[in-house]
Every structure is written in C-alpha cells, then in structure tokens.
Amino acid sequence: MAAAKPVEPLPLLRTGADTAAAAALRRFQLPPQPPRSVRANAIRASPPSNGAGSPDELPAALLPNAARRRDGCGFSLGVDLGEARTGVAVGRGITLPHPLTVLKLRGQKLELMLLDIAQQQEADELIVGLPVSADGSETPQSNKVRSVVGRLAVQAADRGLRVYLQDEHRTTIDALEFMISRGVKRSARDVKSDAYSAMMILERYFSSSGQGAKIVLPKQPQLQSKLLEKSRQDAQV
C-alpha cells in the first residue's frame, strides 16, 4: 500500500504556549456531569465475540491509552468525521492535543489516509467522535459514523491499531469558542474548525481518563486475535 501523501498541517499549539492554551481551554470545558441513564439507542460499544465491551471487561491490552496513563502509551489520533471534511488532531494526554489537519476525502480513501496518518504520528489508537444528543441518545448521523467506523476498525485491526468511539456532543461549539480565545481570524475558522473539533474530542477523552470511550472491534475473530496480540506486544515495549 502506498504511503500517505504529506498533508499540510494546521498551525500547531506550540509546547511553550500549552499552559496558556490549557487555561483558555478550561474556560470552555463542560462541568463534570453525573452518569446519564443509558437509553435503548444510547452510545454503545461494538463488543468482541465473547460479549465483553465495557472498559472493566476488556483485556488490559485493549484499554484506551487514557485509561492506562503510563509513559509507554502511544499517541492518540482524534477524528471528527464530517460529510465532506474530516478533522484530525493528535495528542498523548501529557500536554494539550494539537489540531493536525483537515481531510477532504470520503470512503476508502479517507479510511486509508486516517490509518496512514496514525502510523506517521506513531499513534496506536484512533478516537472518533460520535454525534449524540444532549441526553446521550444517538442521532441519524450517529448511524452514518458507526458505518464508517465499522469499516475503519477492520482495516485498523489488520495494522494493529485500536479504534474507539467518543461522545462528541458540544465539541464543535467548544472548538469555535477556543479558536476565538486563541485569536484565530474569522476567515480561517471555517477552514480549521474540523481539526479543532477533533482536538476537543481528544481533550474530552483525556480529561475523562477514557471512561467514555467505547472500543469498536471487527467481527472477525482472527482480526480480534491479531489486534489483541499486537496490543500486548506494544504494551511490553
């Protein structure tokens, strides 16, 4: 498979500015919410064949990086899927995530590019935003995202990469407010908004220690086994 073409990154939040940026970001974070009751259509994991899907039931090697919080964890790629544009961000939970780029691809080209970028960024997991309502119930857009993520998870498992879904409610608004606080010009906000939304998805993921992330596993047992073995190997490095 051909390597991913270089993508033009957005201006990153430099490490030296992380403290000020984090302070600005905290202004727009939602206050901690009490656990919400799960409705019939609420966010759900795609469980492995043995039925285990929640973080407490997953093998340690399949837990999200944010739940492990150790130096050996790799980077995480945040993904904000859209109809025409997909925002991408990268982070490790140590400092503020960085908006990376916006892709104008669809279908298999998009899925392969995301996996190539993940490997370029030394990420071992993809955190994909799932559209949900304020009460946690899913929307028609949720099904479209699940369809894409289902295909993505199959190809990711073949490369030893894990895929998780993360509630993205309000992240678009948070991204806009954060860009304004950072002085991003109005003309540039529309171009960069998707990448900053992906950044907010990662920030929510890390700030909650991965508690809201639901793993998406391929149905094929051989791919599940391959992913588990690769994740175990990475954990031992």
CSV table of C-alpha atoms in Angstrom, one decimal, residues 46 111 115 147-159 161-164 215-220 223 227:
chain,number,residue,atom,x,y,z
A,46,SER,CA,-19.1,-2.8,19.5
A,111,GLU,CA,-10.1,5.5,5.8
A,115,LEU,CA,-4.6,4.9,9.1
A,147,SER,CA,-20.9,2.6,9.5
A,148,VAL,CA,-17.6,4.4,8.6
A,149,VAL,CA,-16.0,3.4,11.9
A,150,GLY,CA,-17.0,-0.2,11.5
A,151,ARG,CA,-15.1,-0.4,8.2
A,152,LEU,CA,-12.2,1.6,9.7
A,153,ALA,CA,-11.9,-0.8,12.6
A,154,VAL,CA,-11.5,-3.8,10.3
A,155,GLN,CA,-8.6,-2.2,8.5
A,156,ALA,CA,-7.1,-0.7,11.7
A,157,ALA,CA,-7.1,-4.1,13.4
A,158,ASP,CA,-5.2,-5.5,10.4
A,159,ARG,CA,-2.5,-2.9,11.2
A,161,LEU,CA,-4.4,-0.2,15.6
A,162,ARG,CA,-7.4,0.2,18.0
A,163,VAL,CA,-10.5,2.3,17.3
A,164,TYR,CA,-12.8,3.9,19.9
A,215,ILE,CA,-13.9,0.2,21.6
A,216,VAL,CA,-15.1,-0.9,18.1
A,217,LEU,CA,-13.8,-4.3,17.2
A,218,PRO,CA,-14.1,-6.2,14.0
A,219,LYS,CA,-16.5,-9.2,14.0
A,220,GLN,CA,-13.8,-11.5,12.6
A,223,LEU,CA,-8.7,-9.9,13.4
A,227,LEU,CA,-5.3,-6.8,17.4
